[in-house]
Coordinates of C-alpha atoms in Angstrom, one line a residue:
X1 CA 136.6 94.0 156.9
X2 CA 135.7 90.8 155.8
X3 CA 136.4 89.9 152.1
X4 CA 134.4 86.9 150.5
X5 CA 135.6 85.8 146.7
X6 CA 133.6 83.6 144.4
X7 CA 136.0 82.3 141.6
X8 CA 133.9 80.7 138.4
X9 CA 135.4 77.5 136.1
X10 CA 135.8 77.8 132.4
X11 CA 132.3 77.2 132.3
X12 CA 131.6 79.5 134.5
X13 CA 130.1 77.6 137.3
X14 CA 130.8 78.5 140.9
X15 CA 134.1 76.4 141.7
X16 CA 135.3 78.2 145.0
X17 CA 134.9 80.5 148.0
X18 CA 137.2 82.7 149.6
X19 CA 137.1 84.8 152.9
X20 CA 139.8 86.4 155.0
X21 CA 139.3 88.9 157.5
X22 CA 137.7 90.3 160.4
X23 CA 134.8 92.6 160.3
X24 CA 136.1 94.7 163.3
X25 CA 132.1 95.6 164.8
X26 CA 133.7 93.8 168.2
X27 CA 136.5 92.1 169.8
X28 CA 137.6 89.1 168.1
X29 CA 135.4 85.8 169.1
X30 CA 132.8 88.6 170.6
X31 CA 131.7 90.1 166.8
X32 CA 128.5 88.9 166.1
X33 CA 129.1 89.7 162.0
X34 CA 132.0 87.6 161.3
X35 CA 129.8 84.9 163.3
X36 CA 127.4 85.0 160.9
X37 CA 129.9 84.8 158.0
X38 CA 131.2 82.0 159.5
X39 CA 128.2 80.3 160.2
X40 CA 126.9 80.8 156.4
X41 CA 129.9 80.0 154.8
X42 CA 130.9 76.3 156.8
X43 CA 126.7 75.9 156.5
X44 CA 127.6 76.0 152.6
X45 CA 130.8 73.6 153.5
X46 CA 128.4 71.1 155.2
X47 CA 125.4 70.9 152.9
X48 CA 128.0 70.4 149.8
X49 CA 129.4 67.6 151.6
X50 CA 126.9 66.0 153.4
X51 CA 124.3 66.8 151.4
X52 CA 124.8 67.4 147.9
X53 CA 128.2 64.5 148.3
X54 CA 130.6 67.7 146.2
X55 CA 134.3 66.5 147.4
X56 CA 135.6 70.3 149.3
X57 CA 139.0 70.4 148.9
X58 CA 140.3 73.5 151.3
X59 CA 141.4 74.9 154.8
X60 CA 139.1 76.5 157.4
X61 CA 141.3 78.2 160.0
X62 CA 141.4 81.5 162.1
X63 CA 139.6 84.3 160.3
X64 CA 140.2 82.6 156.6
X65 CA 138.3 79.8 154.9
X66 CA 139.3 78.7 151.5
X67 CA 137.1 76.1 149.8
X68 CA 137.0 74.2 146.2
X69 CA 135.0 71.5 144.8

């Protein structure tokens, strides 16, 4: 299963994402649903960085992506 956090600040803005896991429809690189977790969650990466200019501190590796701003 893929697991996706959203963590709030003290004033309880959105401050971080994080997703680990595998959603186990199909083989791994093959599974269609943790493609399109990916693809939302470093299209969220790119459009803080690139577009709203929000320094991302975080990791994106293998089946986990951790990000703060």
């Amino acid at each position: 299963m893929v697991t996706v956090t959203f963590l709030r600040d003290s004033h309880d803005r959105l401050s971080s994402v994080f997703a680990d896991g595998h959603a186990d429809w199909a083989d791994r690189g093959e599974d269609l649903a943790c493609a399109a977790v990916s693809v939302i969650l470093q299209a969220a990466w790119v459009g803080l960085t690139d577009h709203a200019h929000v320094a991302v501190a975080g990791d994106r590796t293998d089946g986990r992506l951790t990000m703060r701003w």
